[in-house]
Coordinates of C-alpha atoms in Angstrom, one line a residue:
Chain A
X908 CA -35.8 -4.2 72.3
X909 CA -32.6 -3.0 71.6
X910 CA -32.6 1.1 72.0
X911 CA -30.3 3.9 72.3
X912 CA -30.4 7.1 74.9
X913 CA -30.2 10.2 72.8
X914 CA -29.3 13.8 73.9
X915 CA -29.4 16.9 72.0
X916 CA -26.5 19.4 73.1
X917 CA -26.7 23.2 71.8
X918 CA -26.1 26.7 72.6
X919 CA -28.4 27.8 75.4
X920 CA -26.2 30.7 77.4
X921 CA -23.5 28.2 76.8
X922 CA -23.0 25.0 75.7
X923 CA -25.8 22.5 77.4
X924 CA -27.9 19.5 77.4
X925 CA -30.7 20.8 75.9
X926 CA -32.8 17.6 75.7
X927 CA -32.7 13.7 76.4
X928 CA -34.0 10.8 77.0
X929 CA -33.1 10.0 80.6
X930 CA -31.1 11.5 83.4
X931 CA -27.5 11.6 83.3
X932 CA -24.6 11.3 86.2
X933 CA -23.0 14.6 86.6
X934 CA -19.7 13.2 85.5
X935 CA -21.4 11.4 82.4
X936 CA -22.9 15.2 81.4
X937 CA -19.9 16.7 82.0
X938 CA -18.0 14.0 79.6
X939 CA -20.9 14.4 76.9
X940 CA -20.9 18.3 77.2
X941 CA -16.7 18.2 76.6
X942 CA -16.9 15.4 73.5
X943 CA -19.9 17.2 72.0
X944 CA -18.3 20.9 71.9
X945 CA -15.6 22.1 69.6
X946 CA -14.3 24.8 67.8
X947 CA -16.1 24.7 63.8
X948 CA -15.4 27.2 61.3
X949 CA -18.6 27.4 58.9
X950 CA -18.5 24.7 56.8
X951 CA -16.5 22.5 58.3
X952 CA -17.5 18.7 57.7
X953 CA -19.4 17.4 61.0
X954 CA -17.2 16.1 63.6
X955 CA -17.2 12.4 65.1
X956 CA -16.4 11.6 68.6
X957 CA -17.0 8.1 70.5
X958 CA -16.5 7.8 73.8
X959 CA -15.9 4.8 75.8
X960 CA -18.2 5.6 79.4
X961 CA -16.4 3.4 81.5
X962 CA -18.2 4.0 84.7
X963 CA -21.3 2.7 83.4
X964 CA -20.2 0.2 80.8
X965 CA -21.6 2.2 78.1
X966 CA -20.7 4.1 74.7
X967 CA -21.5 7.5 73.1
X968 CA -21.4 8.4 69.7
X969 CA -21.9 11.9 69.0
X970 CA -22.0 14.0 65.9
X971 CA -21.1 18.0 66.1
X972 CA -22.7 20.5 63.2
X973 CA -21.2 24.3 63.5
X974 CA -24.7 26.1 64.2
X975 CA -24.1 29.2 62.2
X976 CA -27.6 30.2 62.1
X977 CA -27.4 30.8 65.6
X978 CA -26.1 34.6 66.8
X979 CA -23.2 33.6 69.0
X980 CA -20.3 32.7 66.7
X981 CA -18.9 29.5 67.6
X982 CA -22.1 27.5 68.6
X983 CA -22.7 24.2 67.8
X984 CA -25.3 21.5 67.7
X985 CA -24.8 17.8 68.9
X986 CA -26.3 15.0 69.0
X987 CA -25.2 12.0 71.4
X988 CA -26.2 8.4 71.2
X989 CA -25.8 6.4 74.6
X990 CA -25.7 2.5 74.0
X991 CA -24.9 -0.3 76.3
X992 CA -22.1 -3.1 75.2
X993 CA -24.5 -5.8 73.9
X994 CA -25.7 -2.7 71.4
X995 CA -22.5 -2.4 70.0
X996 CA -21.6 -5.7 69.6
X997 CA -23.9 -6.6 66.7
X998 CA -23.0 -5.3 63.0
X999 CA -26.5 -4.8 62.3
X1000 CA -27.4 -2.6 65.2
X1001 CA -24.2 -0.9 64.9
X1002 CA -25.0 0.2 61.6
X1003 CA -28.5 1.7 62.7
X1004 CA -27.0 3.4 65.4
X1005 CA -24.6 5.4 63.0
X1006 CA -27.2 6.4 61.2
X1007 CA -29.3 8.0 64.2
X1008 CA -27.5 11.5 64.6
X1009 CA -29.5 14.2 63.2
X1010 CA -29.0 17.8 63.0
X1011 CA -31.9 20.2 64.4
X1012 CA -33.9 21.5 61.6
X1013 CA -32.7 25.2 61.3
X1014 CA -36.2 27.0 62.0
X1015 CA -37.8 24.1 63.9
X1016 CA -35.9 23.4 66.8
X1017 CA -38.4 20.9 68.6
X1018 CA -37.2 19.3 71.6
X1019 CA -39.7 17.0 71.8
X1020 CA -38.8 14.2 69.3
X1021 CA -35.0 13.9 71.8
X1022 CA -36.5 13.3 74.8
X1023 CA -37.8 9.6 74.1
X1024 CA -35.3 6.4 73.4
X1025 CA -34.4 5.3 69.9
X1026 CA -35.3 1.9 68.8
X1027 CA -32.3 0.2 66.9
X1028 CA -34.2 -2.4 65.1
X1029 CA -34.9 0.1 62.1
X1030 CA -33.1 -0.7 58.7
X1031 CA -29.6 1.2 58.3
X1032 CA -29.2 4.0 55.9
X1033 CA -26.8 2.8 53.4
X1034 CA -25.0 6.5 54.3
X1035 CA -25.5 8.4 57.6
X1036 CA -26.5 11.8 56.4
X1037 CA -23.4 13.5 58.0
X1038 CA -20.7 11.3 56.1
X1039 CA -19.2 12.4 52.5
X1040 CA -20.8 10.2 49.4
X1041 CA -17.7 8.3 47.7
X1042 CA -15.4 5.3 48.5
X1043 CA -13.5 5.3 51.6
X1044 CA -10.0 7.4 51.1
X1045 CA -7.9 4.2 51.4
X1046 CA -4.9 6.7 51.9
X1047 CA -6.8 8.2 54.9
X1048 CA -7.6 4.5 56.2
X1049 CA -4.0 3.4 56.0
X1050 CA -2.8 6.4 58.3
X1051 CA -5.5 6.2 60.8
X1052 CA -4.8 2.7 61.4
X1053 CA -1.1 3.4 61.9
X1054 CA -2.0 5.9 64.0
X1055 CA -4.6 3.8 65.9
X1056 CA -2.8 0.7 66.0
X1057 CA 1.1 0.9 66.0
X1058 CA 2.6 1.3 69.5
X1059 CA 4.7 3.8 69.3
X1060 CA 2.4 6.3 67.2
X1061 CA 1.1 9.4 69.5
X1062 CA -2.5 8.4 68.4
X1063 CA -3.2 12.3 66.7
X1064 CA -2.8 12.8 63.1
X1065 CA -3.8 15.3 60.9
X1066 CA -5.7 15.2 57.8
X1067 CA -7.3 18.4 55.4
X1068 CA -10.4 16.6 54.5
X1069 CA -12.7 15.8 57.8
X1070 CA -15.2 14.6 56.1
X1071 CA -13.6 11.4 54.4
X1072 CA -11.4 11.1 57.7
X1073 CA -14.7 10.5 59.5
X1074 CA -15.9 8.0 56.9
X1075 CA -12.6 5.9 57.2
X1076 CA -12.6 6.5 60.9
X1077 CA -16.0 5.3 61.4
X1078 CA -14.8 1.9 59.0
X1079 CA -12.0 1.5 61.3
X1080 CA -14.1 1.5 63.8
X1081 CA -16.8 -0.8 62.7
X1082 CA -14.3 -3.6 62.1
X1083 CA -12.9 -3.7 65.3
X1084 CA -14.0 -6.8 67.7
X1085 CA -16.8 -5.9 70.5
X1086 CA -14.9 -5.4 73.0
X1087 CA -12.4 -3.2 71.8
X1088 CA -15.0 -1.5 70.1
X1089 CA -16.7 -0.7 73.2
X1090 CA -13.1 0.6 75.0
X1091 CA -12.2 2.6 71.9
X1092 CA -12.4 6.4 72.3
X1093 CA -11.7 8.5 69.0
X1094 CA -12.6 12.2 67.5
X1095 CA -12.2 14.6 64.4
X1096 CA -11.6 17.8 65.3
X1097 CA -10.4 21.6 63.8
X1098 CA -7.4 22.0 65.8
X1099 CA -5.7 20.1 68.5
X1100 CA -2.9 20.7 70.8
X1101 CA 0.1 18.1 70.5
X1102 CA 0.4 15.6 73.3
X1103 CA -3.2 15.3 74.3
X1104 CA -3.9 11.6 74.7
X1105 CA -7.5 11.5 76.1
X1106 CA -8.6 9.6 72.8
X1107 CA -6.9 6.6 71.3
X1108 CA -7.3 8.5 68.0
X1109 CA -7.6 12.0 67.0
X1110 CA -8.0 13.3 63.7
X1111 CA -7.6 17.0 62.8
X1112 CA -7.0 19.5 60.4
X1113 CA -4.5 21.3 62.4
X1114 CA -2.2 20.2 65.3
X1115 CA -1.4 23.6 67.4
X1116 CA 1.8 24.9 66.6
X1117 CA 2.7 22.6 63.8
X1118 CA 2.0 23.3 60.2
X1119 CA -0.4 20.5 59.8
X1120 CA 2.5 18.5 58.0
X1121 CA 1.1 14.9 57.4
X1122 CA 3.4 11.8 58.6
X1123 CA 4.4 10.3 55.3
X1124 CA 1.8 7.7 54.2
X1125 CA 4.7 5.8 52.8
X1126 CA 5.9 5.0 56.6
X1127 CA 2.6 3.5 57.2
X1128 CA 1.6 1.8 54.0
X1129 CA 4.9 0.0 53.9
X1130 CA 4.2 -2.1 57.0
X1131 CA 2.4 -4.8 55.9
X1132 CA 0.1 -6.0 58.7
X1133 CA -1.8 -2.4 57.8
X1134 CA -2.8 -3.6 54.2
X1135 CA -5.0 -6.1 55.5
X1136 CA -6.8 -4.0 58.3
X1137 CA -7.6 -1.7 55.3
X1138 CA -8.8 -4.2 53.0
X1139 CA -11.2 -5.7 56.2
X1140 CA -12.6 -1.9 57.0
X1141 CA -13.3 -1.2 53.1
X1142 CA -15.0 -4.6 52.8
X1143 CA -18.7 -5.1 52.5
X1144 CA -18.3 -8.5 54.4
X1145 CA -16.2 -9.8 56.7
X1146 CA -13.0 -10.9 55.5
X1147 CA -10.5 -13.8 57.0
X1148 CA -8.8 -11.2 58.6
X1149 CA -12.2 -10.3 60.6
X1150 CA -12.8 -14.0 61.5
X1151 CA -9.5 -14.0 63.2
X1152 CA -9.8 -10.9 65.1
X1153 CA -13.1 -12.0 65.8
X1154 CA -12.0 -15.1 67.0
X1155 CA -9.0 -14.1 69.2
X1156 CA -9.5 -10.8 69.8
X1157 CA -11.9 -11.3 72.6
X1158 CA -9.4 -13.4 74.4
X1159 CA -6.8 -10.2 74.6
X1160 CA -7.3 -7.2 76.5
X1161 CA -9.6 -4.6 74.7
X1162 CA -6.6 -2.1 73.6
X1163 CA -5.8 -0.8 70.3
X1164 CA -2.1 -2.4 70.4
X1165 CA -3.3 -5.4 71.0
X1166 CA -5.1 -5.4 67.3
X1167 CA -2.0 -4.7 65.9
X1168 CA 0.0 -7.9 67.1
X1169 CA -2.9 -10.2 66.2
X1170 CA -3.1 -8.3 63.0
X1171 CA 0.8 -8.7 62.3
X1172 CA 0.6 -12.5 63.3
X1173 CA -1.9 -12.9 60.6
X1174 CA 0.0 -12.7 57.3
X1175 CA 2.5 -15.3 59.2
X1176 CA -0.4 -17.6 59.8
X1177 CA -1.5 -17.2 56.4
X1178 CA 2.0 -17.6 54.9
X1179 CA 2.3 -21.1 56.9
X1180 CA 5.4 -19.3 58.4
X1181 CA 6.0 -21.3 61.7
X1182 CA 9.4 -19.4 62.3
X1183 CA 8.1 -16.2 61.8
X1184 CA 4.9 -17.0 63.9
X1185 CA 6.8 -18.4 66.6
X1186 CA 8.8 -15.2 66.7
X1187 CA 5.8 -12.7 66.6
X1188 CA 4.3 -14.7 69.7
X1189 CA 7.6 -14.3 71.4
X1190 CA 7.4 -10.8 70.9
X1191 CA 3.7 -10.2 71.4
X1192 CA 3.1 -12.6 73.9
X1193 CA 6.2 -13.5 75.6
X1194 CA 5.2 -14.6 79.1
X1195 CA 4.0 -18.5 78.7
X1196 CA 0.6 -17.8 80.1
X1197 CA 0.2 -14.8 77.5
X1198 CA -1.9 -15.7 74.7
X1199 CA -2.4 -19.4 75.8
X1200 CA -5.4 -20.2 73.7
X1201 CA -3.8 -18.7 70.9
X1202 CA -0.6 -20.8 70.9
X1203 CA -2.6 -23.7 71.6
X1204 CA -4.8 -23.2 68.4
X1205 CA -1.7 -22.6 66.7
X1206 CA 1.2 -25.0 67.9
X1207 CA -0.9 -28.2 69.3
X1208 CA -0.1 -31.4 68.4
X1209 CA -3.0 -31.6 66.2
X1210 CA -2.6 -28.7 64.3
X1211 CA 1.2 -29.3 62.9
X1212 CA 0.0 -30.3 59.4
X1213 CA -1.1 -26.8 58.8
X1214 CA 2.6 -25.7 58.9
X1215 CA 3.7 -28.0 56.6
X1216 CA 0.5 -28.4 54.6
Chain B
X457 CA 20.1 39.6 89.0
X458 CA 16.5 37.6 89.4
X459 CA 14.9 36.2 86.4
X460 CA 11.4 37.1 85.0
X461 CA 8.3 36.5 87.1
X462 CA 6.3 33.5 86.1
X463 CA 2.8 34.4 86.3
X464 CA -0.2 32.4 85.5
X465 CA -3.3 34.3 85.1
X466 CA -7.0 32.5 85.0
X467 CA -9.5 34.4 83.4
X468 CA -12.7 33.0 84.8
X469 CA -16.4 34.0 84.0
X470 CA -19.2 32.3 82.8
X471 CA -20.4 32.1 79.0
X472 CA -20.7 35.8 77.2
X473 CA -18.5 37.3 80.1
X474 CA -15.6 39.2 77.7
X475 CA -12.8 36.7 79.0
X476 CA -12.0 36.4 75.1
X477 CA -12.8 39.7 73.8
X478 CA -10.3 41.0 76.7
X479 CA -7.6 38.8 76.0
X480 CA -8.0 39.9 72.1
X481 CA -8.0 43.5 73.7
X482 CA -4.8 43.2 75.6
X483 CA -2.9 41.7 72.9
X484 CA -3.8 44.5 70.3
X485 CA -2.4 46.9 73.0
X486 CA 0.7 45.2 73.8
X487 CA 1.3 45.5 69.7
X488 CA 0.6 49.1 69.5
X489 CA 3.2 51.5 69.4
X490 CA 0.8 54.0 71.1
X491 CA 0.6 51.7 74.3
X492 CA 4.0 52.1 75.7
X493 CA 3.8 50.8 79.3
X494 CA 4.3 46.9 77.7
X495 CA 5.9 45.4 74.7
X496 CA 6.3 42.0 73.4
X497 CA 9.7 40.8 74.7
X498 CA 10.3 37.8 72.8
X499 CA 8.6 36.7 69.7
X500 CA 8.8 32.9 69.8
X501 CA 6.0 30.6 70.2
X502 CA 2.4 30.4 68.3
X503 CA 0.3 33.4 68.4
X504 CA -1.8 32.5 65.6
X505 CA -4.6 32.1 68.3
X506 CA -4.1 35.2 70.3
X507 CA -3.8 37.5 67.0
X508 CA -6.9 36.1 65.7
X509 CA -8.8 37.0 68.8
X510 CA -7.1 40.5 68.4
X511 CA -8.2 40.9 64.6
X512 CA -11.7 39.8 65.4
X513 CA -11.7 42.8 67.9
X514 CA -10.1 45.0 65.6
X515 CA -13.0 44.5 63.3
X516 CA -15.5 44.8 66.1
X517 CA -16.9 41.6 65.6
X518 CA -18.4 39.3 68.5
X519 CA -15.8 36.7 69.0
X520 CA -16.4 32.7 68.3
X521 CA -17.2 31.3 71.7
X522 CA -14.5 29.2 73.8
X523 CA -15.0 25.7 73.1
X524 CA -15.6 23.6 76.5
X525 CA -12.5 21.0 75.0
X526 CA -10.2 23.9 73.4
X527 CA -6.8 23.9 74.8
X528 CA -5.4 27.4 73.6
X529 CA -3.2 29.5 75.5
X530 CA -1.8 32.7 75.4
X531 CA 2.1 32.3 76.7
X532 CA 4.5 35.3 75.8
X533 CA 7.6 36.9 77.6
X534 CA 6.2 40.5 78.2
X535 CA 8.2 43.9 79.4
X536 CA 6.6 45.9 81.8
X537 CA 6.9 49.5 82.5
X538 CA 8.4 50.0 85.3
X539 CA 7.9 46.5 86.6
X540 CA 10.1 44.8 84.5
X541 CA 9.8 41.1 82.8
X542 CA 7.4 38.4 82.9
X543 CA 6.8 35.0 81.5
X544 CA 3.0 35.2 80.9
X545 CA 0.7 32.5 80.3
X546 CA -3.2 33.2 80.1
X547 CA -5.0 29.5 79.4
X548 CA -8.6 30.7 77.5
X549 CA -11.1 28.7 79.4
X550 CA -14.3 28.3 78.6
X551 CA -17.3 29.8 80.6
X552 CA -18.8 26.1 80.3
X553 CA -16.1 24.6 82.7
X554 CA -16.8 27.3 85.5
X555 CA -20.6 26.6 84.9
X556 CA -19.6 22.8 85.4
X557 CA -18.0 23.9 88.9
X558 CA -21.0 26.0 89.7
X559 CA -23.9 23.8 88.5
X560 CA -22.4 20.3 89.0
X561 CA -20.0 20.6 91.5
X562 CA -17.5 18.9 89.2
X563 CA -13.7 20.6 88.7
X564 CA -13.4 20.6 84.8
X565 CA -9.9 18.9 84.2
X566 CA -8.4 21.9 82.4
X567 CA -9.9 24.3 84.8
X568 CA -8.4 22.3 87.6
X569 CA -5.2 22.5 86.0
X570 CA -5.2 25.9 85.2
X571 CA -6.6 27.2 88.7
X572 CA -4.5 24.8 90.6
X573 CA -1.2 26.7 89.2
X574 CA -2.3 30.4 88.8
X575 CA -0.6 33.0 90.4
X576 CA -3.8 35.3 89.9
X577 CA -7.3 35.1 88.7
X578 CA -9.2 37.7 86.9
X579 CA -13.1 36.9 87.5
X580 CA -14.8 38.3 84.8
X581 CA -18.3 39.7 85.3
X582 CA -21.1 41.3 82.4
X583 CA -23.2 43.9 83.8
X584 CA -26.2 42.8 81.3
X585 CA -25.8 39.1 82.1
X586 CA -26.4 38.7 85.5
X587 CA -28.7 36.1 86.5
X588 CA -30.9 37.3 89.4
X589 CA -32.8 34.8 91.8
X590 CA -35.7 33.4 90.2
X591 CA -39.2 32.1 91.3
X592 CA -39.9 28.1 89.9
X593 CA -43.2 27.2 89.0
X594 CA -44.3 23.7 88.8
X595 CA -45.7 23.5 85.0
X596 CA -49.5 21.8 84.7
X597 CA -50.4 18.7 83.7
X598 CA -46.4 17.5 84.1
X599 CA -44.8 16.8 80.9
X600 CA -43.9 19.1 78.5
X601 CA -46.3 20.2 75.4
X602 CA -45.3 19.6 72.2
X603 CA -44.0 21.2 70.2
X604 CA -41.9 23.1 72.0
X605 CA -39.8 26.0 71.0
X606 CA -36.3 26.0 71.4
X607 CA -34.9 26.7 74.8
X608 CA -36.7 29.6 76.8
X609 CA -37.4 31.0 79.5
X610 CA -40.6 31.2 81.2
X611 CA -42.0 35.4 81.9
X612 CA -41.0 36.0 85.0
X613 CA -39.5 32.8 86.0
X614 CA -38.7 29.0 85.1
X615 CA -40.8 26.1 84.6
X616 CA -40.5 22.9 86.2
X617 CA -41.8 19.9 84.3
X618 CA -41.7 16.6 86.1
X619 CA -42.7 15.1 83.4
X620 CA -39.7 15.6 81.8
X621 CA -37.0 12.7 81.2
X622 CA -34.0 14.7 82.4
X623 CA -34.5 15.8 85.7
X624 CA -34.9 19.4 86.3
X625 CA -31.7 20.8 88.1
X626 CA -32.5 23.8 90.9
X627 CA -28.8 24.7 90.7
X628 CA -28.7 25.1 86.9
X629 CA -30.5 28.2 87.4
X630 CA -28.8 29.6 90.4
X631 CA -28.3 33.5 90.6
X632 CA -24.9 34.8 89.4
X633 CA -24.0 36.0 92.9
X634 CA -24.3 32.4 94.5
X635 CA -22.5 30.8 91.7
X636 CA -19.8 33.4 92.0
X637 CA -19.5 32.9 95.9
X638 CA -19.7 29.2 95.5
X639 CA -16.8 29.1 93.1
X640 CA -14.6 31.2 95.3
X641 CA -15.3 29.1 98.0
X642 CA -13.9 26.1 95.8
X643 CA -11.1 28.6 94.7
X644 CA -10.4 29.3 98.5
X645 CA -10.0 25.3 98.9
X646 CA -7.8 24.9 96.4
X647 CA -5.2 27.4 97.3
X648 CA -5.1 26.5 100.8
X649 CA -1.2 25.9 101.2
X650 CA -0.7 28.9 99.0
X651 CA -2.9 32.1 100.5
X652 CA -3.4 34.5 99.7
X653 CA -4.0 35.1 96.2
X654 CA -4.8 37.7 94.0
X655 CA -8.3 37.8 92.6
X656 CA -9.3 40.5 90.6
X657 CA -13.1 41.5 89.2
X658 CA -13.3 42.7 85.9
X659 CA -16.6 44.3 84.9
X660 CA -16.7 44.4 81.3
X661 CA -18.7 46.3 78.7
X662 CA -18.3 49.3 81.2
X663 CA -19.8 51.3 78.7
X664 CA -22.7 50.0 79.1
X665 CA -23.2 50.7 82.7
X666 CA -25.1 53.8 83.1
X667 CA -26.2 56.2 86.0
X668 CA -25.8 60.0 87.0
X669 CA -23.4 60.1 88.3
X670 CA -22.2 56.3 86.7
X671 CA -21.4 54.3 89.9
X672 CA -17.6 53.4 90.7
X673 CA -16.8 49.7 90.0
X674 CA -16.8 49.1 93.3
X675 CA -20.0 51.0 94.3
X676 CA -21.7 49.0 91.0
X677 CA -20.1 45.5 92.9
X678 CA -21.6 47.0 96.1
X679 CA -25.2 47.5 94.5
X680 CA -25.3 44.5 91.7
X681 CA -23.3 41.9 93.7
X682 CA -23.3 42.7 97.3
X683 CA -23.0 39.1 98.4
X684 CA -19.8 38.6 96.5
X685 CA -18.0 41.7 97.6
X686 CA -18.7 41.4 101.0
X687 CA -17.2 37.6 100.4
X688 CA -14.3 39.0 99.1
X689 CA -13.6 41.8 101.4
X690 CA -14.1 39.2 104.3
X691 CA -11.4 37.1 103.1
X692 CA -8.4 38.9 102.7
X693 CA -6.4 36.1 103.8
X694 CA -7.7 34.2 101.3
X695 CA -7.3 36.6 98.6
X696 CA -5.9 40.1 97.9
X697 CA -8.9 42.0 95.8
X698 CA -9.1 44.8 93.0
X699 CA -12.1 45.5 91.0
X700 CA -12.0 47.5 87.4
X701 CA -14.3 48.6 85.3
X702 CA -13.4 47.3 81.3
X703 CA -14.4 48.1 78.2
X704 CA -12.4 46.0 75.5
X705 CA -14.4 46.6 72.6
X706 CA -14.9 50.7 73.5
X707 CA -18.7 50.6 72.8
X708 CA -21.6 48.2 71.6
X709 CA -21.2 45.9 68.6
X710 CA -24.5 46.5 67.7
X711 CA -23.5 49.8 66.5
X712 CA -20.2 48.6 64.8
X713 CA -19.9 51.8 62.3
X714 CA -19.8 54.1 65.1
X715 CA -17.6 51.3 67.1
X716 CA -15.2 51.5 64.5
X717 CA -15.1 55.3 63.4
X718 CA -13.9 55.9 67.1
X719 CA -10.6 54.7 65.9
X720 CA -7.8 51.7 66.2
X721 CA -8.3 49.3 69.2
X722 CA -6.0 51.8 71.7
X723 CA -8.3 54.5 70.5
X724 CA -11.4 53.4 71.7
X725 CA -10.5 50.6 74.9
X726 CA -11.0 52.2 78.0
X727 CA -10.7 51.0 81.9
X728 CA -11.5 52.5 85.2
X729 CA -10.2 51.5 88.7
X730 CA -12.3 50.6 91.8
X731 CA -12.6 54.4 92.5
X732 CA -13.7 55.2 88.9
X733 CA -10.5 56.7 87.8
X734 CA -9.2 55.9 84.1
X735 CA -6.7 53.5 83.7
X736 CA -4.8 51.4 81.2
X737 CA -6.5 48.2 80.0
X738 CA -3.5 46.6 80.8
X739 CA -4.1 47.9 84.4
X740 CA -5.3 44.2 85.7
X741 CA -3.3 41.9 84.5
X742 CA -0.4 44.3 85.4
X743 CA -2.1 44.6 89.2
X744 CA -2.8 40.7 88.4
X745 CA 1.0 40.2 87.9
X746 CA 3.0 42.8 90.3
X747 CA 0.3 43.7 92.6
X748 CA -0.5 47.3 93.6

């Protein structure tokens, strides 16, 4: 049976682990304490956090809610689900995982239900309760994809609607190949300081010291490789780009910029632009041994008719 | 002519010990025309965070707790009379980060960075939130009864449930004195190459401390935290030590109307030095920067 371990964090004379389904090593417990705690104003959309736990080869998915019913201002509730790499690999299991976080009820803060692992063989909800209804904001998704994958991006963008951003972010994460998904850390936050690089992608309402200004969407949207990523992330079923990433992504390092490299190559393959593909390979896989399987598949003699066809 | 001093102060304290409230009150005094011993010398930089703290203190509100991952910081150039200019930096550290050090023996990265760079530390203690030594009892039956109310303490001590999947951590229930002494030992190790450093103890909510006569801050430490006091007194080669009692709200938030009736922040806050003499609320920071 595939299962997720769960941990409930909340306020008890400070932000603490209140209940869990197993013990945590100190370093992991501290990482989760930090990942689940955040400044939240009343009415702020639940915050999402994905954290790669490299020491234990696990992954934590967390949702944090404002605990405005508690007497201590600034207190939060957070539910963290910890899974192994195998649980992240299957899209069906992943969807169940995304539906698991739940906020403790206001007047019945029973902890017992947080002390047992949760099976991942249930039916996934159509929409997790912490996400807003409605379609994914494509403009936000485009900006998120650019911030996450562009090699020159700082990985932090300002966005006013954190609920909508969380929905777009999870769609983006879900579309990654499994190894990248397991290494990709992300979060939504009310406010962050510029230059923070602990996460691959941070979406925040305000970047401290700045007016919260947004990068022009045109700068991102003008990049053709992003449109394929956006269309794939919002699609209900895997697209040809997803198949491409699933085939060759696992051969790459699980790094966001490698997804960008594959996504930039893909339109050239579709367009049968051999010269363009060679140039792209030379740029992103410069050493002969880099991307050997990819180069072999694309330019093996038996595939020569692809480029001429 | 030498440039301004560049002190980096760190406010240390377990959760709800008054660190942010003190910072907010201090900032309100810096901006008050009535407090003439310190003023802002440069108006550059983002003040929104500390300004919000000052406004909440002025309204007599309990401040939002500082989240563990918060990275707020006061960074400002001040002019102290008569000492001179200081480019002051005070990162706002959460109480949880100190708890992690005390209970899990792990330096939280932001706290480690702050303490490594610190020129002085102010340790905050709330007199009504001292944790005293407790008995630990093994609960009958091993596992927890269900349903169980959210966080609560067993009357007269702590219950240890052997069946709980999250193991009982005795260090999470250590008394305040043990935690503070342990933290001091960690700091002493951190500062091995640049001793002594200034360590000021700020007993917050000083308006709540009673007694007839009311003890001085030094006497209060001797009565309630004798081990901490002895540790500091016997390690003068590691740290210069001072103690203050401060009331950064000027009274109880539970009696907010009466509190606000006392007037502006500068009219209601107060502080005492180690001997119980009235001093400015600015003095703990002045001492941390310039010494006596």
